[in-house]
Amino acid sequence: SVSPESLLDDIVLTHSLFLPTERFLQQLHQQYPGGPWGAEGAGLQRKRAVLAVLLHFLDTYKGLLQEEESAGKVIKELYLLIMKDTSLYHELEDEILKLHQLVETVELKVADETPPPNKQVKPLFRHFRRIDSCLQTRVAFRGSDEIFCRVYMPDHSYVTIRSRLSASVQDILASVTEKLQYSEEQSARGDTLILVTMASSGEKAVLQPSEECVFTTLGINSHLFACTRDTFDSLVPLPEEIQVVPGDTEIHRAEPEDVANHLTAFHWELFRCIHELEFVDYVFHGERGRRETANLELLLQRCSEVQHWVGTELLLCEGLGKRAHLLKKLIKIAAICKQNQDMLSFYAIVIGLNNAAVSRLRLTWEKLPGKFKNLFRKFENLTDPCRNHKTYREVLAKMKPPLIPFVPLILKDLTFLHEGSKTLLDGLVNVEKLHCIAEKVRTVRKYRSRPLCLELEASPAQLQTKAYVRQLRVIDNQNLLFELSYKLEPGSQ
């Protein structure tokens, strides 16, 4: 009972689960009858079918195709074959015009290749907390984009390298070696450099030379270190990640409405940057690997960042009365985010307030007015995972776009769909499974089908709040959060 349009969309969204992009396109190429084929009517029908699939494919994939040279090559061949065929069939003029426009949109150069102009280097948020870069509107990241990144040495000095987002660990180390003017003689002595991720908790891991796209998989306060095997054990986190100085931040001065609106505006920018196919790639590790999930990973990091920000702000607030006032303000911010239909910020704040280091502050919670205690209880019920997040799903179903869902739950649903049934049954594609996956991805399309319109002033105070929201300083080390919590209220249970 699935319509042909829906079936076509299902196949285009999920084909990487059973057929790599290049092979999918080659199959399409073989299906296109070049020149007269059999009865003219049948030939025309077949050409129209191939064109319909190609048009839908190009429309869905858009910018992602720039990252796949082999796929681009097949599309160019097919495109040229179709363009040569236009004189034969005037009936296909509309489709061919649309095809021409789409090929231009996805920037598949059909004539002689010209070298691309120098690409702008994109600042990857969290790695550079400069005001000017954090205030820029977020744009989607692609694997070929160039970014600046700092790689630290054991003594905490660092080199800044310019690198492709999709660069392998080997490529990053080659750039670091060049910057350090590391000699071949040192390599020969066995002093070869390794790349390590270091979290603020001191946890560290050696990255394998073939690993790619490591920038977007780093934790909130994690950094890249280059060292030799001998110096690996002596690595310690950067001092600013482990020294905490209590004191007032912008949150104490800003209005709850302003903080909530800037959270929603920023998270909408990040959510809008995610290509719907990133959801499929992230869960199913399609043949593109994890290369095209950078925007989704950045949003997931941000979700974690907001959770830790809530705890950080409360636990760095020393006065009991002031802390209770801040707790009330954070609940108010969560309420406004929910009103904005920004369920990502709403969920992240509620989870942050439920952090064990925060929930144990009995004296602080007791000072909270009864109205806010009741409101927070309602929020806890809404985010309760029991019966498969039934309450949240019911609330979400009543919302009209634009809205920002709690993205981790979409990934959980997709993982359940993937692990719950096989992609191939007796060598045939499990169409029902693919349809369920595509339906879930289409909800993302629906949530973003209308633009978000928030009235935000450009006054100095507003810009200050905007900068604060976009470059949160957070403690993501749970042990450190507990230490701060016990200092504030030693006896609370």
Tab-separated table of N, CA and C in Angstrom, residues 273-387:
chain	number	residue	atom	x	y	z
A	273	CYS	N	21.785	22.237	9.893
A	273	CYS	CA	22.997	21.849	9.151
A	273	CYS	C	23.101	20.338	8.915
A	274	ILE	N	22.365	19.547	9.708
A	274	ILE	CA	22.489	18.083	9.597
A	274	ILE	C	21.749	17.616	8.348
A	275	HIS	N	22.454	16.901	7.482
A	275	HIS	CA	21.796	16.307	6.314
A	275	HIS	C	21.035	15.087	6.815
A	276	GLU	N	19.811	14.900	6.299
A	276	GLU	CA	18.993	13.789	6.829
A	276	GLU	C	19.683	12.437	6.674
A	277	LEU	N	20.569	12.300	5.686
A	277	LEU	CA	21.274	11.026	5.496
A	277	LEU	C	22.320	10.774	6.579
A	278	GLU	N	22.694	11.827	7.320
A	278	GLU	CA	23.657	11.637	8.417
A	278	GLU	C	23.070	10.705	9.482
A	279	PHE	N	21.747	10.750	9.662
A	279	PHE	CA	21.106	9.880	10.657
A	279	PHE	C	21.285	8.413	10.265
A	280	VAL	N	21.128	8.143	8.966
A	280	VAL	CA	21.286	6.764	8.469
A	280	VAL	C	22.749	6.348	8.600
A	281	ASP	N	23.670	7.218	8.167
A	281	ASP	CA	25.107	6.892	8.223
A	281	ASP	C	25.591	6.685	9.649
A	282	TYR	N	25.107	7.518	10.572
A	282	TYR	CA	25.579	7.455	11.954
A	282	TYR	C	25.238	6.109	12.584
A	283	VAL	N	24.018	5.640	12.329
A	283	VAL	CA	23.565	4.386	12.951
A	283	VAL	C	24.040	3.165	12.178
A	284	PHE	N	24.030	3.253	10.840
A	284	PHE	CA	24.286	2.051	10.046
A	284	PHE	C	25.684	2.000	9.435
A	285	HIS	N	26.495	3.040	9.673
A	285	HIS	CA	27.857	3.051	9.123
A	285	HIS	C	27.838	2.630	7.658
A	286	GLY	N	27.129	3.392	6.849
A	286	GLY	CA	27.059	3.095	5.408
A	286	GLY	C	28.437	3.098	4.794
A	287	GLU	N	28.518	2.893	3.488
A	287	GLU	CA	29.840	2.767	2.871
A	287	GLU	C	30.623	4.074	2.928
A	288	ARG	N	29.953	5.186	3.274
A	288	ARG	CA	30.708	6.439	3.428
A	288	ARG	C	31.364	6.484	4.801
A	289	GLY	N	31.167	5.438	5.589
A	289	GLY	CA	31.745	5.406	6.929
A	289	GLY	C	31.161	6.533	7.759
A	290	ARG	N	31.983	7.107	8.662
A	290	ARG	CA	31.489	8.185	9.521
A	290	ARG	C	31.856	9.549	8.945
A	291	ARG	N	32.295	9.589	7.675
A	291	ARG	CA	32.834	10.833	7.140
A	291	ARG	C	31.788	11.929	7.033
A	292	GLU	N	30.538	11.526	6.807
A	292	GLU	CA	29.519	12.540	6.573
A	292	GLU	C	28.564	12.725	7.751
A	293	THR	N	29.066	12.519	8.977
A	293	THR	CA	28.177	12.691	10.131
A	293	THR	C	28.679	13.815	11.037
A	294	ALA	N	29.552	14.664	10.515
A	294	ALA	CA	30.166	15.730	11.330
A	294	ALA	C	29.129	16.637	11.976
A	295	ASN	N	28.105	17.041	11.227
A	295	ASN	CA	27.122	17.991	11.760
A	295	ASN	C	26.270	17.368	12.847
A	296	LEU	N	25.945	16.086	12.672
A	296	LEU	CA	25.170	15.371	13.685
A	296	LEU	C	26.009	15.207	14.955
A	297	GLU	N	27.293	14.864	14.788
A	297	GLU	CA	28.166	14.675	15.947
A	297	GLU	C	28.352	15.972	16.725
A	298	LEU	N	28.424	17.099	16.000
A	298	LEU	CA	28.572	18.390	16.680
A	298	LEU	C	27.317	18.719	17.501
A	299	LEU	N	26.149	18.378	16.979
A	299	LEU	CA	24.914	18.638	17.732
A	299	LEU	C	24.843	17.739	18.974
A	300	LEU	N	25.278	16.474	18.845
A	300	LEU	CA	25.275	15.561	19.996
A	300	LEU	C	26.249	16.044	21.073
A	301	GLN	N	27.406	16.566	20.626
A	301	GLN	CA	28.378	17.120	21.586
A	301	GLN	C	27.763	18.304	22.310
A	302	ARG	N	27.058	19.133	21.539
A	302	ARG	CA	26.445	20.335	22.110
A	302	ARG	C	25.385	19.947	23.157
A	303	CYS	N	24.642	18.887	22.882
A	303	CYS	CA	23.618	18.402	23.817
A	303	CYS	C	24.286	18.018	25.148
A	304	SER	N	25.412	17.336	25.047
A	304	SER	CA	26.177	16.935	26.232
A	304	SER	C	26.744	18.175	26.933
A	305	GLU	N	27.173	19.157	26.139
A	305	GLU	CA	27.749	20.395	26.673
A	305	GLU	C	26.719	21.150	27.518
A	306	VAL	N	25.478	21.236	27.016
A	306	VAL	CA	24.413	21.947	27.748
A	306	VAL	C	24.111	21.229	29.071
A	307	GLN	N	24.105	19.893	29.039
A	307	GLN	CA	23.867	19.127	30.274
A	307	GLN	C	24.920	19.469	31.337
A	308	HIS	N	26.190	19.499	30.912
A	308	HIS	CA	27.271	19.780	31.865
A	308	HIS	C	27.318	21.252	32.269
A	309	TRP	N	26.866	22.125	31.375
A	309	TRP	CA	26.832	23.567	31.674
A	309	TRP	C	25.916	23.850	32.870
A	310	VAL	N	24.768	23.186	32.900
A	310	VAL	CA	23.799	23.373	33.982
A	310	VAL	C	24.468	23.060	35.327
A	311	GLY	N	25.121	21.904	35.415
A	311	GLY	CA	25.798	21.505	36.655
A	311	GLY	C	26.951	22.435	36.989
A	312	THR	N	27.722	22.822	35.972
A	312	THR	CA	28.887	23.694	36.186
A	312	THR	C	28.456	25.022	36.800
A	313	GLU	N	27.446	25.654	36.212
A	313	GLU	CA	26.996	26.969	36.705
A	313	GLU	C	26.485	26.878	38.146
A	314	LEU	N	25.707	25.855	38.449
A	314	LEU	CA	25.159	25.719	39.807
A	314	LEU	C	26.249	25.430	40.833
A	315	LEU	N	27.198	24.576	40.447
A	315	LEU	CA	28.216	24.148	41.416
A	315	LEU	C	29.345	25.168	41.585
A	316	LEU	N	29.388	26.157	40.684
A	316	LEU	CA	30.373	27.236	40.856
A	316	LEU	C	29.735	28.448	41.554
A	317	CYS	N	28.477	28.313	41.936
A	317	CYS	CA	27.753	29.400	42.610
A	317	CYS	C	27.783	29.115	44.110
A	318	GLU	N	28.551	29.934	44.874
A	318	GLU	CA	28.845	29.560	46.267
A	318	GLU	C	27.749	29.896	47.286
A	319	GLY	N	27.077	31.031	47.125
A	319	GLY	CA	26.054	31.426	48.116
A	319	GLY	C	24.781	30.608	47.959
A	320	LEU	N	24.223	30.129	49.059
A	320	LEU	CA	23.034	29.266	49.007
A	320	LEU	C	21.842	29.986	48.362
A	321	GLY	N	21.558	31.221	48.819
A	321	GLY	CA	20.416	31.976	48.275
A	321	GLY	C	20.580	32.222	46.782
A	322	LYS	N	21.791	32.588	46.405
A	322	LYS	CA	22.085	32.884	44.995
A	322	LYS	C	21.940	31.616	44.144
A	323	ARG	N	22.367	30.494	44.733
A	323	ARG	CA	22.321	29.207	44.024
A	323	ARG	C	20.866	28.768	43.812
A	324	ALA	N	20.032	28.976	44.824
A	324	ALA	CA	18.608	28.618	44.708
A	324	ALA	C	17.939	29.494	43.645
A	325	HIS	N	18.361	30.777	43.595
A	325	HIS	CA	17.812	31.698	42.585
A	325	HIS	C	18.218	31.231	41.179
A	326	LEU	N	19.476	30.768	41.054
A	326	LEU	CA	19.970	30.281	39.756
A	326	LEU	C	19.244	29.004	39.342
A	327	LEU	N	18.959	28.140	40.323
A	327	LEU	CA	18.226	26.901	40.044
A	327	LEU	C	16.843	27.236	39.478
A	328	LYS	N	16.188	28.220	40.102
A	328	LYS	CA	14.877	28.673	39.641
A	328	LYS	C	14.985	29.222	38.207
A	329	LYS	N	16.048	29.987	37.943
A	329	LYS	CA	16.253	30.578	36.615
A	329	LYS	C	16.447	29.490	35.550
A	330	LEU	N	17.186	28.451	35.888
A	330	LEU	CA	17.437	27.364	34.929
A	330	LEU	C	16.146	26.592	34.611
A	331	ILE	N	15.286	26.412	35.619
A	331	ILE	CA	13.993	25.739	35.381
A	331	ILE	C	13.137	26.611	34.462
A	332	LYS	N	13.218	27.948	34.681
A	332	LYS	CA	12.477	28.900	33.842
A	332	LYS	C	13.000	28.829	32.395
A	333	ILE	N	14.317	28.736	32.229
A	333	ILE	CA	14.924	28.643	30.881
A	333	ILE	C	14.417	27.380	30.183
A	334	ALA	N	14.367	26.256	30.942
A	334	ALA	CA	13.866	24.993	30.374
A	334	ALA	C	12.417	25.157	29.904
A	335	ALA	N	11.608	25.859	30.720
A	335	ALA	CA	10.189	26.061	30.384
A	335	ALA	C	10.039	26.866	29.086
A	336	ILE	N	10.888	27.907	28.915
A	336	ILE	CA	10.805	28.746	27.707
A	336	ILE	C	11.294	27.958	26.484
A	337	CYS	N	12.319	27.138	26.661
A	337	CYS	CA	12.806	26.286	25.552
A	337	CYS	C	11.688	25.350	25.092
A	338	LYS	N	10.960	24.799	26.058
A	338	LYS	CA	9.841	23.902	25.718
A	338	LYS	C	8.775	24.671	24.938
A	339	GLN	N	8.512	25.902	25.383
A	339	GLN	CA	7.557	26.783	24.695
A	339	GLN	C	8.027	27.080	23.267
A	340	ASN	N	9.349	27.231	23.094
A	340	ASN	CA	9.951	27.475	21.772
A	340	ASN	C	9.940	26.217	20.897
A	341	GLN	N	9.492	25.093	21.464
A	341	GLN	CA	9.515	23.774	20.801
A	341	GLN	C	10.955	23.313	20.535
A	342	ASP	N	11.845	23.760	21.434
A	342	ASP	CA	13.244	23.317	21.384
A	342	ASP	C	13.393	22.233	22.442
A	343	MET	N	13.019	21.009	22.051
A	343	MET	CA	13.022	19.902	23.013
A	343	MET	C	14.438	19.409	23.313
A	344	LEU	N	15.390	19.743	22.447
A	344	LEU	CA	16.786	19.349	22.679
A	344	LEU	C	17.336	20.101	23.891
A	345	SER	N	17.170	21.443	23.901
A	345	SER	CA	17.657	22.245	25.033
A	345	SER	C	16.885	21.881	26.301
A	346	PHE	N	15.568	21.726	26.155
A	346	PHE	CA	14.715	21.381	27.297
A	346	PHE	C	15.208	20.097	27.966
A	347	TYR	N	15.375	19.047	27.168
A	347	TYR	CA	15.837	17.745	27.683
A	347	TYR	C	17.209	17.873	28.336
A	348	ALA	N	18.130	18.575	27.643
A	348	ALA	CA	19.515	18.694	28.135
A	348	ALA	C	19.544	19.393	29.495
A	349	ILE	N	18.712	20.443	29.672
A	349	ILE	CA	18.686	21.169	30.955
A	349	ILE	C	18.119	20.271	32.055
A	350	VAL	N	17.035	19.559	31.760
A	350	VAL	CA	16.423	18.670	32.771
A	350	VAL	C	17.408	17.554	33.165
A	351	ILE	N	18.092	16.976	32.176
A	351	ILE	CA	19.092	15.926	32.477
A	351	ILE	C	20.216	16.519	33.329
A	352	GLY	N	20.643	17.756	32.985
A	352	GLY	CA	21.704	18.427	33.750
A	352	GLY	C	21.302	18.656	35.198
A	353	LEU	N	20.039	19.029	35.420
A	353	LEU	CA	19.556	19.266	36.789
A	353	LEU	C	19.399	17.952	37.566
A	354	ASN	N	19.292	16.857	36.831
A	354	ASN	CA	19.189	15.535	37.479
A	354	ASN	C	20.553	14.886	37.715
A	355	ASN	N	21.630	15.588	37.328
A	355	ASN	CA	22.981	15.061	37.577
A	355	ASN	C	23.119	14.830	39.092
A	356	ALA	N	23.665	13.682	39.479
A	356	ALA	CA	23.757	13.316	40.904
A	356	ALA	C	24.457	14.385	41.749
A	357	ALA	N	25.451	15.088	41.169
A	357	ALA	CA	26.178	16.126	41.919
A	357	ALA	C	25.284	17.341	42.193
A	358	VAL	N	24.238	17.523	41.376
A	358	VAL	CA	23.294	18.645	41.558
A	358	VAL	C	22.098	18.198	42.403
A	359	SER	N	21.553	17.026	42.099
A	359	SER	CA	20.334	16.583	42.795
A	359	SER	C	20.575	16.318	44.277
A	360	ARG	N	21.844	16.116	44.677
A	360	ARG	CA	22.142	15.868	46.100
A	360	ARG	C	22.166	17.158	46.931
A	361	LEU	N	22.091	18.341	46.270
A	361	LEU	CA	22.148	19.617	46.998
A	361	LEU	C	20.796	19.890	47.684
A	362	ARG	N	20.538	19.173	48.782
A	362	ARG	CA	19.231	19.211	49.446
A	362	ARG	C	18.830	20.624	49.865
A	363	LEU	N	19.769	21.377	50.461
A	363	LEU	CA	19.456	22.726	50.966
A	363	LEU	C	19.052	23.656	49.826
A	364	THR	N	19.717	23.497	48.700
A	364	THR	CA	19.418	24.344	47.534
A	364	THR	C	18.010	24.047	47.014
A	365	TRP	N	17.683	22.765	46.850
A	365	TRP	CA	16.362	22.372	46.339
A	365	TRP	C	15.253	22.770	47.309
A	366	GLU	N	15.558	22.717	48.638
A	366	GLU	CA	14.540	23.089	49.641
A	366	GLU	C	14.168	24.566	49.556
A	367	LYS	N	15.131	25.411	49.155
A	367	LYS	CA	14.881	26.857	49.054
A	367	LYS	C	14.093	27.235	47.797
A	368	LEU	N	13.876	26.261	46.922
A	368	LEU	CA	13.164	26.527	45.668
A	368	LEU	C	11.673	26.730	45.959
A	369	PRO	N	11.018	27.793	45.421
A	369	PRO	CA	9.576	27.976	45.658
A	369	PRO	C	8.778	26.761	45.200
A	370	GLY	N	7.679	26.483	45.901
A	370	GLY	CA	6.846	25.298	45.618
A	370	GLY	C	6.396	25.216	44.173
A	371	LYS	N	6.067	26.374	43.586
A	371	LYS	CA	5.605	26.421	42.188
A	371	LYS	C	6.663	25.828	41.249
A	372	PHE	N	7.935	26.153	41.538
A	372	PHE	CA	9.020	25.664	40.673
A	372	PHE	C	9.354	24.204	40.936
A	373	LYS	N	9.141	23.771	42.195
A	373	LYS	CA	9.332	22.339	42.500
A	373	LYS	C	8.325	21.512	41.699
A	374	ASN	N	7.060	21.976	41.683
A	374	ASN	CA	6.012	21.267	40.930
A	374	ASN	C	6.292	21.275	39.425
A	375	LEU	N	6.756	22.422	38.939
A	375	LEU	CA	7.058	22.548	37.510
A	375	LEU	C	8.166	21.572	37.119
A	376	PHE	N	9.193	21.499	37.981
A	376	PHE	CA	10.303	20.587	37.670
A	376	PHE	C	9.848	19.128	37.711
A	377	ARG	N	8.917	18.800	38.631
A	377	ARG	CA	8.391	17.431	38.680
A	377	ARG	C	7.691	17.073	37.364
A	378	LYS	N	6.942	18.047	36.817
A	378	LYS	CA	6.273	17.839	35.527
A	378	LYS	C	7.298	17.604	34.413
A	379	PHE	N	8.386	18.366	34.481
A	379	PHE	CA	9.456	18.219	33.466
A	379	PHE	C	10.099	16.833	33.560
A	380	GLU	N	10.269	16.351	34.793
A	380	GLU	CA	10.854	15.015	34.983
A	380	GLU	C	9.929	13.940	34.412
A	381	ASN	N	8.621	14.126	34.598
A	381	ASN	CA	7.657	13.165	34.044
A	381	ASN	C	7.711	13.158	32.523
A	382	LEU	N	7.861	14.359	31.931
A	382	LEU	CA	7.899	14.478	30.481
A	382	LEU	C	9.143	13.804	29.889
A	383	THR	N	10.257	13.868	30.609
A	383	THR	CA	11.505	13.267	30.104
A	383	THR	C	11.715	11.840	30.620
A	384	ASP	N	10.736	11.315	31.350
A	384	ASP	CA	10.850	9.950	31.898
A	384	ASP	C	10.903	8.937	30.741
A	385	PRO	N	11.949	8.082	30.709
A	385	PRO	CA	12.069	7.129	29.591
A	385	PRO	C	11.111	5.937	29.670
A	386	CYS	N	10.293	5.838	30.754
A	386	CYS	CA	9.454	4.639	30.879
A	386	CYS	C	8.442	4.537	29.734
A	387	ARG	N	8.055	3.319	29.417
A	387	ARG	CA	7.167	2.979	28.292
A	387	ARG	C	7.646	3.651	26.993
